[in-house]
PDB file of N, H, CA, C and O in Angstrom:
ATOM      1  N   TYR A   1      96.673 108.058  97.311  1.00  0.00           N
ATOM      2  CA  TYR A   1      95.412 108.730  97.154  1.00  0.00           C
ATOM      3  C   TYR A   1      94.342 107.677  96.956  1.00  0.00           C
ATOM      4  O   TYR A   1      94.490 106.786  96.120  1.00  0.00           O
ATOM      5  N   TYR A   2      93.271 107.771  97.715  1.00  0.00           N
ATOM      6  H   TYR A   2      93.151 108.494  98.395  1.00  0.00           H
ATOM      7  CA  TYR A   2      92.207 106.785  97.631  1.00  0.00           C
ATOM      8  C   TYR A   2      90.873 107.506  97.645  1.00  0.00           C
ATOM      9  O   TYR A   2      90.566 108.224  98.596  1.00  0.00           O
ATOM     10  N   ASP A   3      90.087 107.325  96.611  1.00  0.00           N
ATOM     11  H   ASP A   3      90.337 106.742  95.838  1.00  0.00           H
ATOM     12  CA  ASP A   3      88.792 107.975  96.508  1.00  0.00           C
ATOM     13  C   ASP A   3      87.779 106.956  95.992  1.00  0.00           C
ATOM     14  O   ASP A   3      87.466 106.939  94.802  1.00  0.00           O
ATOM     15  N   PRO A   4      87.263 106.097  96.893  1.00  0.00           N
ATOM     16  CA  PRO A   4      86.339 105.056  96.445  1.00  0.00           C
ATOM     17  C   PRO A   4      84.995 105.627  96.008  1.00  0.00           C
ATOM     18  O   PRO A   4      84.555 106.663  96.507  1.00  0.00           O
ATOM     19  N   ARG A   5      84.375 104.964  95.108  1.00  0.00           N
ATOM     20  H   ARG A   5      84.732 104.122  94.703  1.00  0.00           H
ATOM     21  CA  ARG A   5      83.048 105.365  94.639  1.00  0.00           C
ATOM     22  C   ARG A   5      82.045 104.237  94.896  1.00  0.00           C
ATOM     23  O   ARG A   5      81.014 104.158  94.229  1.00  0.00           O
ATOM     24  N   TRP A   6      82.345 103.373  95.857  1.00  0.00           N
ATOM     25  H   TRP A   6      83.183 103.437  96.400  1.00  0.00           H
ATOM     26  CA  TRP A   6      81.507 102.220  96.136  1.00  0.00           C
ATOM     27  C   TRP A   6      81.585 101.857  97.600  1.00  0.00           C
ATOM     28  O   TRP A   6      82.503 102.289  98.297  1.00  0.00           O
ATOM     29  N   GLY A   7      80.652 101.083  98.071  1.00  0.00           N
ATOM     30  H   GLY A   7      79.907 100.732  97.504  1.00  0.00           H
ATOM     31  CA  GLY A   7      80.723 100.530  99.417  1.00  0.00           C
ATOM     32  C   GLY A   7      80.475 101.490 100.559  1.00  0.00           C
ATOM     33  O   GLY A   7      80.632 101.101 101.717  1.00  0.00           O
ATOM     34  N   GLY A   8      80.097 102.721 100.287  1.00  0.00           N
ATOM     35  H   GLY A   8      79.970 103.036  99.347  1.00  0.00           H
ATOM     36  CA  GLY A   8      79.811 103.659 101.360  1.00  0.00           C
ATOM     37  C   GLY A   8      81.026 104.114 102.142  1.00  0.00           C
ATOM     38  O   GLY A   8      80.877 104.663 103.233  1.00  0.00           O
ATOM     39  N   ARG A   9      82.206 103.905 101.626  1.00  0.00           N
ATOM     40  H   ARG A   9      82.327 103.458 100.740  1.00  0.00           H
ATOM     41  CA  ARG A   9      83.426 104.340 102.330  1.00  0.00           C
ATOM     42  C   ARG A   9      83.706 105.806 102.049  1.00  0.00           C
ATOM     43  O   ARG A   9      83.367 106.336 100.991  1.00  0.00           O
ATOM     44  N   GLU A  10      84.330 106.440 103.019  1.00  0.00           N
ATOM     45  H   GLU A  10      84.605 106.009 103.878  1.00  0.00           H
ATOM     46  CA  GLU A  10      84.707 107.835 102.835  1.00  0.00           C
ATOM     47  C   GLU A  10      85.979 107.918 102.004  1.00  0.00           C
ATOM     48  O   GLU A  10      86.844 107.046 102.079  1.00  0.00           O
ATOM     49  N   ALA A  11      86.077 108.962 101.224  1.00  0.00           N
ATOM     50  H   ALA A  11      85.374 109.670 101.163  1.00  0.00           H
ATOM     51  CA  ALA A  11      87.284 109.195 100.442  1.00  0.00           C
ATOM     52  C   ALA A  11      88.424 109.575 101.377  1.00  0.00           C
ATOM     53  O   ALA A  11      88.198 110.187 102.421  1.00  0.00           O
ATOM     54  N   ALA A  12      89.618 109.221 101.011  1.00  0.00           N
ATOM     55  H   ALA A  12      89.801 108.723 100.163  1.00  0.00           H
ATOM     56  CA  ALA A  12      90.795 109.564 101.808  1.00  0.00           C
ATOM     57  C   ALA A  12      91.970 109.825 100.878  1.00  0.00           C
ATOM     58  O   ALA A  12      92.222 109.053  99.953  1.00  0.00           O
ATOM     59  N   ALA A  13      92.673 110.891 101.122  1.00  0.00           N
ATOM     60  H   ALA A  13      92.468 111.518 101.874  1.00  0.00           H
ATOM     61  CA  ALA A  13      93.891 111.189 100.382  1.00  0.00           C
ATOM     62  C   ALA A  13      95.047 111.054 101.352  1.00  0.00           C
ATOM     63  O   ALA A  13      95.000 111.590 102.460  1.00  0.00           O
ATOM     64  N   TYR A  14      96.081 110.345 100.945  1.00  0.00           N
ATOM     65  H   TYR A  14      96.120 109.910 100.045  1.00  0.00           H
ATOM     66  CA  TYR A  14      97.226 110.135 101.826  1.00  0.00           C
ATOM     67  C   TYR A  14      98.469 109.833 101.018  1.00  0.00           C
ATOM     68  O   TYR A  14      98.407 109.456  99.848  1.00  0.00           O
ATOM     69  N   ALA A  15      99.591 110.009 101.673  1.00  0.00           N
ATOM     70  H   ALA A  15      99.642 110.316 102.624  1.00  0.00           H
ATOM     71  CA  ALA A  15     100.884 109.592 101.149  1.00  0.00           C
ATOM     72  C   ALA A  15     101.489 108.678 102.200  1.00  0.00           C
ATOM     73  O   ALA A  15     101.275 108.868 103.397  1.00  0.00           O
ATOM     74  N   ARG A  16     102.244 107.689 101.750  1.00  0.00           N
ATOM     75  H   ARG A  16     102.419 107.535 100.777  1.00  0.00           H
ATOM     76  CA  ARG A  16     102.842 106.769 102.710  1.00  0.00           C
ATOM     77  C   ARG A  16     104.191 106.286 102.220  1.00  0.00           C
ATOM     78  O   ARG A  16     104.515 106.333 101.033  1.00  0.00           O
ATOM     79  N   ASP A  17     104.948 105.829 103.173  1.00  0.00           N
ATOM     80  H   ASP A  17     104.685 105.791 104.137  1.00  0.00           H
ATOM     81  CA  ASP A  17     106.178 105.121 102.860  1.00  0.00           C
ATOM     82  C   ASP A  17     106.057 103.756 103.527  1.00  0.00           C
ATOM     83  O   ASP A  17     104.956 103.351 103.903  1.00  0.00           O
ATOM     84  N   LYS A  18     107.142 103.058 103.676  1.00  0.00           N
ATOM     85  H   LYS A  18     108.035 103.386 103.370  1.00  0.00           H
ATOM     86  CA  LYS A  18     107.068 101.708 104.227  1.00  0.00           C
ATOM     87  C   LYS A  18     106.535 101.705 105.658  1.00  0.00           C
ATOM     88  O   LYS A  18     105.874 100.748 106.061  1.00  0.00           O
ATOM     89  N   ARG A  19     106.806 102.746 106.424  1.00  0.00           N
ATOM     90  H   ARG A  19     107.343 103.523 106.095  1.00  0.00           H
ATOM     91  CA  ARG A  19     106.431 102.759 107.837  1.00  0.00           C
ATOM     92  C   ARG A  19     105.326 103.743 108.197  1.00  0.00           C
ATOM     93  O   ARG A  19     104.471 103.429 109.025  1.00  0.00           O
ATOM     94  N   PHE A  20     105.327 104.924 107.592  1.00  0.00           N
ATOM     95  H   PHE A  20     106.021 105.179 106.919  1.00  0.00           H
ATOM     96  CA  PHE A  20     104.411 105.986 108.013  1.00  0.00           C
ATOM     97  C   PHE A  20     103.370 106.297 106.936  1.00  0.00           C
ATOM     98  O   PHE A  20     103.608 106.112 105.742  1.00  0.00           O
ATOM     99  N   LYS A  21     102.217 106.773 107.388  1.00  0.00           N
ATOM    100  H   LYS A  21     102.023 106.924 108.358  1.00  0.00           H
ATOM    101  CA  LYS A  21     101.128 107.158 106.489  1.00  0.00           C
ATOM    102  C   LYS A  21     100.573 108.493 106.965  1.00  0.00           C
ATOM    103  O   LYS A  21     100.172 108.636 108.120  1.00  0.00           O
ATOM    104  N   LEU A  22     100.555 109.466 106.063  1.00  0.00           N
ATOM    105  H   LEU A  22     100.881 109.350 105.125  1.00  0.00           H
ATOM    106  CA  LEU A  22     100.064 110.806 106.382  1.00  0.00           C
ATOM    107  C   LEU A  22      98.832 111.090 105.538  1.00  0.00           C
ATOM    108  O   LEU A  22      98.886 111.057 104.309  1.00  0.00           O
ATOM    109  N   TYR A  23      97.717 111.369 106.215  1.00  0.00           N
ATOM    110  H   TYR A  23      97.673 111.395 107.213  1.00  0.00           H
ATOM    111  CA  TYR A  23      96.482 111.718 105.535  1.00  0.00           C
ATOM    112  C   TYR A  23      96.451 113.204 105.232  1.00  0.00           C
ATOM    113  O   TYR A  23      97.121 113.998 105.893  1.00  0.00           O
ATOM    114  N   GLN A  24      95.677 113.571 104.238  1.00  0.00           N
ATOM    115  H   GLN A  24      95.133 112.926 103.702  1.00  0.00           H
ATOM    116  CA  GLN A  24      95.521 114.973 103.875  1.00  0.00           C
ATOM    117  C   GLN A  24      94.979 115.781 105.055  1.00  0.00           C
ATOM    118  O   GLN A  24      95.209 116.987 105.142  1.00  0.00           O
ATOM    119  N   SER A  25      94.271 115.126 105.947  1.00  0.00           N
ATOM    120  H   SER A  25      94.085 114.146 105.876  1.00  0.00           H
ATOM    121  CA  SER A  25      93.744 115.788 107.144  1.00  0.00           C
ATOM    122  C   SER A  25      94.847 116.164 108.135  1.00  0.00           C
ATOM    123  O   SER A  25      94.615 116.946 109.057  1.00  0.00           O
ATOM    124  N   GLY A  26      96.050 115.605 107.945  1.00  0.00           N
ATOM    125  H   GLY A  26      96.239 114.970 107.196  1.00  0.00           H
ATOM    126  CA  GLY A  26      97.175 115.888 108.827  1.00  0.00           C
ATOM    127  C   GLY A  26      97.488 114.773 109.807  1.00  0.00           C
ATOM    128  O   GLY A  26      98.494 114.837 110.513  1.00  0.00           O
ATOM    129  N   GLU A  27      96.644 113.750 109.863  1.00  0.00           N
ATOM    130  H   GLU A  27      95.826 113.697 109.289  1.00  0.00           H
ATOM    131  CA  GLU A  27      96.901 112.635 110.779  1.00  0.00           C
ATOM    132  C   GLU A  27      98.033 111.764 110.243  1.00  0.00           C
ATOM    133  O   GLU A  27      98.033 111.358 109.081  1.00  0.00           O
ATOM    134  N   LEU A  28      98.995 111.490 111.118  1.00  0.00           N
ATOM    135  H   LEU A  28      98.995 111.821 112.062  1.00  0.00           H
ATOM    136  CA  LEU A  28     100.146 110.663 110.777  1.00  0.00           C
ATOM    137  C   LEU A  28     100.092 109.390 111.615  1.00  0.00           C
ATOM    138  O   LEU A  28      99.861 109.443 112.823  1.00  0.00           O
ATOM    139  N   TYR A  29     100.306 108.249 110.966  1.00  0.00           N
ATOM    140  H   TYR A  29     100.493 108.206 109.984  1.00  0.00           H
ATOM    141  CA  TYR A  29     100.289 106.961 111.658  1.00  0.00           C
ATOM    142  C   TYR A  29     101.597 106.231 111.432  1.00  0.00           C
ATOM    143  O   TYR A  29     102.178 106.281 110.348  1.00  0.00           O
ATOM    144  N   ASP A  30     102.050 105.551 112.473  1.00  0.00           N
ATOM    145  H   ASP A  30     101.579 105.511 113.354  1.00  0.00           H
ATOM    146  CA  ASP A  30     103.189 104.642 112.390  1.00  0.00           C
ATOM    147  C   ASP A  30     102.600 103.259 112.134  1.00  0.00           C
ATOM    148  O   ASP A  30     102.094 102.620 113.056  1.00  0.00           O
ATOM    149  N   LEU A  31     102.663 102.800 110.903  1.00  0.00           N
ATOM    150  H   LEU A  31     103.074 103.319 110.154  1.00  0.00           H
ATOM    151  CA  LEU A  31     102.007 101.554 110.522  1.00  0.00           C
ATOM    152  C   LEU A  31     102.677 100.325 111.125  1.00  0.00           C
ATOM    153  O   LEU A  31     102.037  99.281 111.253  1.00  0.00           O
ATOM    154  N   ASP A  32     103.947 100.427 111.496  1.00  0.00           N
ATOM    155  H   ASP A  32     104.466 101.275 111.392  1.00  0.00           H
ATOM    156  CA  ASP A  32     104.604  99.299 112.176  1.00  0.00           C
ATOM    157  C   ASP A  32     104.012  99.112 113.574  1.00  0.00           C
ATOM    158  O   ASP A  32     103.735  97.988 113.992  1.00  0.00           O
ATOM    159  N   ALA A  33     103.824 100.203 114.279  1.00  0.00           N
ATOM    160  H   ALA A  33     104.049 101.117 113.939  1.00  0.00           H
ATOM    161  CA  ALA A  33     103.331 100.150 115.656  1.00  0.00           C
ATOM    162  C   ALA A  33     101.803 100.138 115.733  1.00  0.00           C
ATOM    163  O   ALA A  33     101.237  99.660 116.716  1.00  0.00           O
ATOM    164  N   ASP A  34     101.137 100.657 114.707  1.00  0.00           N
ATOM    165  H   ASP A  34     101.597 101.045 113.909  1.00  0.00           H
ATOM    166  CA  ASP A  34      99.681 100.831 114.737  1.00  0.00           C
ATOM    167  C   ASP A  34      99.092 100.511 113.355  1.00  0.00           C
ATOM    168  O   ASP A  34      98.608 101.414 112.671  1.00  0.00           O
ATOM    169  N   PRO A  35      99.127  99.238 112.937  1.00  0.00           N
ATOM    170  CA  PRO A  35      98.675  98.893 111.586  1.00  0.00           C
ATOM    171  C   PRO A  35      97.183  99.142 111.339  1.00  0.00           C
ATOM    172  O   PRO A  35      96.766  99.266 110.187  1.00  0.00           O
ATOM    173  N   LEU A  36      96.385  99.215 112.385  1.00  0.00           N
ATOM    174  H   LEU A  36      96.723  99.115 113.321  1.00  0.00           H
ATOM    175  CA  LEU A  36      94.956  99.470 112.224  1.00  0.00           C
ATOM    176  C   LEU A  36      94.619 100.966 112.293  1.00  0.00           C
ATOM    177  O   LEU A  36      93.451 101.349 112.229  1.00  0.00           O
ATOM    178  N   GLU A  37      95.635 101.789 112.423  1.00  0.00           N
ATOM    179  H   GLU A  37      96.584 101.478 112.475  1.00  0.00           H
ATOM    180  CA  GLU A  37      95.490 103.246 112.436  1.00  0.00           C
ATOM    181  C   GLU A  37      94.482 103.718 113.477  1.00  0.00           C
ATOM    182  O   GLU A  37      93.544 104.451 113.161  1.00  0.00           O
ATOM    183  N   LYS A  38      94.679 103.299 114.693  1.00  0.00           N
ATOM    184  H   LYS A  38      95.440 102.704 114.950  1.00  0.00           H
ATOM    185  CA  LYS A  38      93.792 103.681 115.793  1.00  0.00           C
ATOM    186  C   LYS A  38      94.287 104.905 116.558  1.00  0.00           C
ATOM    187  O   LYS A  38      93.489 105.619 117.165  1.00  0.00           O
ATOM    188  N   ASN A  39      95.617 105.157 116.533  1.00  0.00           N
ATOM    189  H   ASN A  39      96.265 104.576 116.040  1.00  0.00           H
ATOM    190  CA  ASN A  39      96.207 106.219 117.352  1.00  0.00           C
ATOM    191  C   ASN A  39      97.147 107.090 116.516  1.00  0.00           C
ATOM    192  O   ASN A  39      98.312 106.738 116.333  1.00  0.00           O
ATOM    193  N   PRO A  40      96.656 108.217 116.010  1.00  0.00           N
ATOM    194  CA  PRO A  40      97.547 109.094 115.255  1.00  0.00           C
ATOM    195  C   PRO A  40      98.654 109.647 116.147  1.00  0.00           C
ATOM    196  O   PRO A  40      98.458 109.877 117.340  1.00  0.00           O
ATOM    197  N   LEU A  41      99.802 109.852 115.550  1.00  0.00           N
ATOM    198  H   LEU A  41      99.962 109.665 114.580  1.00  0.00           H
ATOM    199  CA  LEU A  41     100.935 110.406 116.292  1.00  0.00           C
ATOM    200  C   LEU A  41     100.693 111.888 116.550  1.00  0.00           C
ATOM    201  O   LEU A  41     100.097 112.580 115.724  1.00  0.00           O
ATOM    202  N   GLY A  42     101.150 112.364 117.683  1.00  0.00           N
ATOM    203  H   GLY A  42     101.634 111.802 118.354  1.00  0.00           H
ATOM    204  CA  GLY A  42     100.954 113.757 118.064  1.00  0.00           C
ATOM    205  C   GLY A  42     102.245 114.532 118.085  1.00  0.00           C
ATOM    206  O   GLY A  42     103.236 114.149 117.463  1.00  0.00           O
ATOM    207  N   GLU A  43     102.214 115.628 118.811  1.00  0.00           N
ATOM    208  H   GLU A  43     101.409 115.939 119.316  1.00  0.00           H
ATOM    209  CA  GLU A  43     103.379 116.507 118.929  1.00  0.00           C
ATOM    210  C   GLU A  43     104.572 115.810 119.574  1.00  0.00           C
ATOM    211  O   GLU A  43     105.716 116.210 119.357  1.00  0.00           O
ATOM    212  N   ASP A  44     104.313 114.772 120.364  1.00  0.00           N
ATOM    213  H   ASP A  44     103.384 114.447 120.541  1.00  0.00           H
ATOM    214  CA  ASP A  44     105.391 114.060 121.044  1.00  0.00           C
ATOM    215  C   ASP A  44     105.955 112.913 120.202  1.00  0.00           C
ATOM    216  O   ASP A  44     106.634 112.030 120.726  1.00  0.00           O
ATOM    217  N   ALA A  45     105.675 112.928 118.908  1.00  0.00           N
ATOM    218  H   ALA A  45     105.124 113.645 118.482  1.00  0.00           H
ATOM    219  CA  ALA A  45     106.163 111.879 118.007  1.00  0.00           C
ATOM    220  C   ALA A  45     107.689 111.885 117.975  1.00  0.00           C
ATOM    221  O   ALA A  45     108.308 112.934 118.153  1.00  0.00           O
ATOM    222  N   PRO A  46     108.301 110.719 117.749  1.00  0.00           N
ATOM    223  CA  PRO A  46     109.761 110.655 117.676  1.00  0.00           C
ATOM    224  C   PRO A  46     110.291 111.401 116.445  1.00  0.00           C
ATOM    225  O   PRO A  46     109.545 111.642 115.495  1.00  0.00           O
ATOM    226  N   PRO A  47     111.567 111.762 116.463  1.00  0.00           N
ATOM    227  CA  PRO A  47     112.158 112.532 115.356  1.00  0.00           C
ATOM    228  C   PRO A  47     111.967 111.884 113.984  1.00  0.00           C
ATOM    229  O   PRO A  47     111.740 112.592 113.002  1.00  0.00           O
ATOM    230  N   GLN A  48     112.053 110.562 113.895  1.00  0.00           N
ATOM    231  H   GLN A  48     112.237 109.987 114.692  1.00  0.00           H
ATOM    232  CA  GLN A  48     111.890 109.922 112.580  1.00  0.00           C
ATOM    233  C   GLN A  48     110.458 110.081 112.064  1.00  0.00           C
ATOM    234  O   GLN A  48     110.251 110.147 110.852  1.00  0.00           O
ATOM    235  N   ALA A  49     109.475 110.142 112.952  1.00  0.00           N
ATOM    236  H   ALA A  49     109.643 110.088 113.936  1.00  0.00           H
ATOM    237  CA  ALA A  49     108.100 110.382 112.537  1.00  0.00           C
ATOM    238  C   ALA A  49     107.934 111.821 112.059  1.00  0.00           C
ATOM    239  O   ALA A  49     107.233 112.072 111.078  1.00  0.00           O
ATOM    240  N   LYS A  50     108.564 112.751 112.734  1.00  0.00           N
ATOM    241  H   LYS A  50     109.133 112.547 113.530  1.00  0.00           H
ATOM    242  CA  LYS A  50     108.492 114.154 112.321  1.00  0.00           C
ATOM    243  C   LYS A  50     109.153 114.356 110.963  1.00  0.00           C
ATOM    244  O   LYS A  50     108.671 115.136 110.142  1.00  0.00           O
ATOM    245  N   ALA A  51     110.257 113.652 110.728  1.00  0.00           N
ATOM    246  H   ALA A  51     110.649 113.018 111.395  1.00  0.00           H
ATOM    247  CA  ALA A  51     110.927 113.728 109.425  1.00  0.00           C
ATOM    248  C   ALA A  51     110.037 113.123 108.341  1.00  0.00           C
ATOM    249  O   ALA A  51     109.949 113.665 107.239  1.00  0.00           O
ATOM    250  N   ALA A  52     109.381 112.013 108.644  1.00  0.00           N
ATOM    251  H   ALA A  52     109.452 111.573 109.539  1.00  0.00           H
ATOM    252  CA  ALA A  52     108.467 111.388 107.684  1.00  0.00           C
ATOM    253  C   ALA A  52     107.299 112.320 107.389  1.00  0.00           C
ATOM    254  O   ALA A  52     106.871 112.436 106.241  1.00  0.00           O
ATOM    255  N   HIS A  53     106.783 112.982 108.419  1.00  0.00           N
ATOM    256  H   HIS A  53     107.131 112.887 109.352  1.00  0.00           H
ATOM    257  CA  HIS A  53     105.678 113.928 108.230  1.00  0.00           C
ATOM    258  C   HIS A  53     106.078 115.013 107.238  1.00  0.00           C
ATOM    259  O   HIS A  53     105.320 115.324 106.319  1.00  0.00           O
ATOM    260  N   ALA A  54     107.238 115.579 107.415  1.00  0.00           N
ATOM    261  H   ALA A  54     107.854 115.327 108.162  1.00  0.00           H
ATOM    262  CA  ALA A  54     107.703 116.645 106.523  1.00  0.00           C
ATOM    263  C   ALA A  54     107.846 116.130 105.095  1.00  0.00           C
ATOM    264  O   ALA A  54     107.438 116.803 104.149  1.00  0.00           O
ATOM    265  N   ARG A  55     108.412 114.962 104.938  1.00  0.00           N
ATOM    266  H   ARG A  55     108.744 114.415 105.707  1.00  0.00           H
ATOM    267  CA  ARG A  55     108.628 114.369 103.621  1.00  0.00           C
ATOM    268  C   ARG A  55     107.292 114.027 102.939  1.00  0.00           C
ATOM    269  O   ARG A  55     107.084 114.350 101.770  1.00  0.00           O
ATOM    270  N   LEU A  56     106.406 113.381 103.674  1.00  0.00           N
ATOM    271  H   LEU A  56     106.575 113.119 104.624  1.00  0.00           H
ATOM    272  CA  LEU A  56     105.119 112.970 103.102  1.00  0.00           C
ATOM    273  C   LEU A  56     104.200 114.157 102.854  1.00  0.00           C
ATOM    274  O   LEU A  56     103.365 114.118 101.950  1.00  0.00           O
ATOM    275  N   ALA A  57     104.346 115.207 103.646  1.00  0.00           N
ATOM    276  H   ALA A  57     105.024 115.239 104.380  1.00  0.00           H
ATOM    277  CA  ALA A  57     103.525 116.407 103.461  1.00  0.00           C
ATOM    278  C   ALA A  57     103.774 117.033 102.093  1.00  0.00           C
ATOM    279  O   ALA A  57     102.862 117.611 101.503  1.00  0.00           O
ATOM    280  N   GLU A  58     104.981 116.924 101.591  1.00  0.00           N
ATOM    281  H   GLU A  58     105.722 116.454 102.070  1.00  0.00           H
ATOM    282  CA  GLU A  58     105.285 117.448 100.258  1.00  0.00           C
ATOM    283  C   GLU A  58     104.472 116.720  99.193  1.00  0.00           C
ATOM    284  O   GLU A  58     103.996 117.340  98.243  1.00  0.00           O
ATOM    285  N   ALA A  59     104.313 115.413  99.348  1.00  0.00           N
ATOM    286  H   ALA A  59     104.701 114.909 100.120  1.00  0.00           H
ATOM    287  CA  ALA A  59     103.513 114.634  98.395  1.00  0.00           C
ATOM    288  C   ALA A  59     102.030 114.961  98.550  1.00  0.00           C
ATOM    289  O   ALA A  59     101.317 115.092  97.555  1.00  0.00           O
ATOM    290  N   VAL A  60     101.565 115.093  99.789  1.00  0.00           N
ATOM    291  H   VAL A  60     102.145 114.986 100.597  1.00  0.00           H
ATOM    292  CA  VAL A  60     100.150 115.390 100.036  1.00  0.00           C
ATOM    293  C   VAL A  60      99.772 116.736  99.422  1.00  0.00           C
ATOM    294  O   VAL A  60      98.654 116.899  98.931  1.00  0.00           O
ATOM    295  N   LYS A  61     100.680 117.690  99.445  1.00  0.00           N
ATOM    296  H   LYS A  61     101.588 117.558  99.843  1.00  0.00           H
ATOM    297  CA  LYS A  61     100.404 119.025  98.884  1.00  0.00           C
ATOM    298  C   LYS A  61     100.058 118.960  97.397  1.00  0.00           C
ATOM    299  O   LYS A  61      99.347 119.830  96.895  1.00  0.00           O
ATOM    300  N   THR A  62     100.541 117.956  96.696  1.00  0.00           N
ATOM    301  H   THR A  62     101.119 117.249  97.104  1.00  0.00           H
ATOM    302  CA  THR A  62     100.305 117.858  95.260  1.00  0.00           C
ATOM    303  C   THR A  62      98.956 117.221  94.927  1.00  0.00           C
ATOM    304  O   THR A  62      98.563 117.195  93.761  1.00  0.00           O
ATOM    305  N   MET A  63      98.247 116.711  95.925  1.00  0.00           N
ATOM    306  H   MET A  63      98.567 116.732  96.873  1.00  0.00           H
ATOM    307  CA  MET A  63      96.986 116.008  95.698  1.00  0.00           C
ATOM    308  C   MET A  63      95.815 116.983  95.670  1.00  0.00           C
ATOM    309  O   MET A  63      95.805 117.971  96.405  1.00  0.00           O
ATOM    310  N   PRO A  64      94.833 116.705  94.825  1.00  0.00           N
ATOM    311  CA  PRO A  64      93.643 117.562  94.832  1.00  0.00           C
ATOM    312  C   PRO A  64      92.862 117.349  96.119  1.00  0.00           C
ATOM    313  O   PRO A  64      92.931 116.269  96.707  1.00  0.00           O
ATOM    314  N   PRO A  65      92.128 118.344  96.564  1.00  0.00           N
ATOM    315  CA  PRO A  65      91.307 118.170  97.769  1.00  0.00           C
ATOM    316  C   PRO A  65      90.278 117.065  97.558  1.00  0.00           C
ATOM    317  O   PRO A  65      89.814 116.837  96.440  1.00  0.00           O
ATOM    318  N   ILE A  66      89.933 116.394  98.628  1.00  0.00           N
ATOM    319  H   ILE A  66      90.310 116.579  99.535  1.00  0.00           H
ATOM    320  CA  ILE A  66      88.908 115.349  98.570  1.00  0.00           C
ATOM    321  C   ILE A  66      87.605 115.963  98.050  1.00  0.00           C
ATOM    322  O   ILE A  66      87.194 117.043  98.476  1.00  0.00           O
ATOM    323  N   GLY A  67      86.980 115.261  97.139  1.00  0.00           N
ATOM    324  H   GLY A  67      87.314 114.384  96.793  1.00  0.00           H
ATOM    325  CA  GLY A  67      85.720 115.721  96.600  1.00  0.00           C
ATOM    326  C   GLY A  67      85.850 116.649  95.411  1.00  0.00           C
ATOM    327  O   GLY A  67      84.842 117.091  94.859  1.00  0.00           O
ATOM    328  N   SER A  68      87.079 116.956  95.005  1.00  0.00           N
ATOM    329  H   SER A  68      87.898 116.597  95.453  1.00  0.00           H
ATOM    330  CA  SER A  68      87.245 117.871  93.871  1.00  0.00           C
ATOM    331  C   SER A  68      87.384 117.138  92.547  1.00  0.00           C
ATOM    332  O   SER A  68      87.479 117.767  91.493  1.00  0.00           O
ATOM    333  N   GLY A  69      87.398 115.808  92.596  1.00  0.00           N
ATOM    334  H   GLY A  69      87.321 115.297  93.452  1.00  0.00           H
ATOM    335  CA  GLY A  69      87.557 115.020  91.374  1.00  0.00           C
ATOM    336  C   GLY A  69      86.263 114.911  90.598  1.00  0.00           C
ATOM    337  O   GLY A  69      85.227 115.424  91.022  1.00  0.00           O
ATOM    338  N   PRO A  70      86.325 114.238  89.450  1.00  0.00           N
ATOM    339  CA  PRO A  70      85.114 114.070  88.634  1.00  0.00           C
ATOM    340  C   PRO A  70      84.078 113.216  89.354  1.00  0.00           C
ATOM    341  O   PRO A  70      84.432 112.328  90.130  1.00  0.00           O
ATOM    342  N   THR A  71      82.852 113.472  89.109  1.00  0.00           N
ATOM    343  H   THR A  71      82.565 114.193  88.479  1.00  0.00           H
ATOM    344  CA  THR A  71      81.764 112.694  89.697  1.00  0.00           C
ATOM    345  C   THR A  71      81.013 111.965  88.596  1.00  0.00           C
ATOM    346  O   THR A  71      81.031 112.372  87.434  1.00  0.00           O
ATOM    347  N   GLU A  72      80.368 110.906  88.973  1.00  0.00           N
ATOM    348  H   GLU A  72      80.353 110.575  89.917  1.00  0.00           H
ATOM    349  CA  GLU A  72      79.609 110.132  87.981  1.00  0.00           C
ATOM    350  C   GLU A  72      78.141 110.294  88.213  1.00  0.00           C
ATOM    351  O   GLU A  72      77.334 109.721  87.482  1.00  0.00           O
TER     352      GLU A  72
END
């Protein structure tokens, strides 16, 4: 979960493991193949990516929505 309050960056909520990163928006990235996160995986993702999506989605469900945290 990442919610910066500086530098003009957008807040982002995500869960990740060593290889995959799933954003609260639903975008899944294979960080080994795409470390700069330019191409989210789609419906044609390999089975291991689909398994990671299911696993990481459970963690993402526990996160508060972006913008729902305390403000200063």
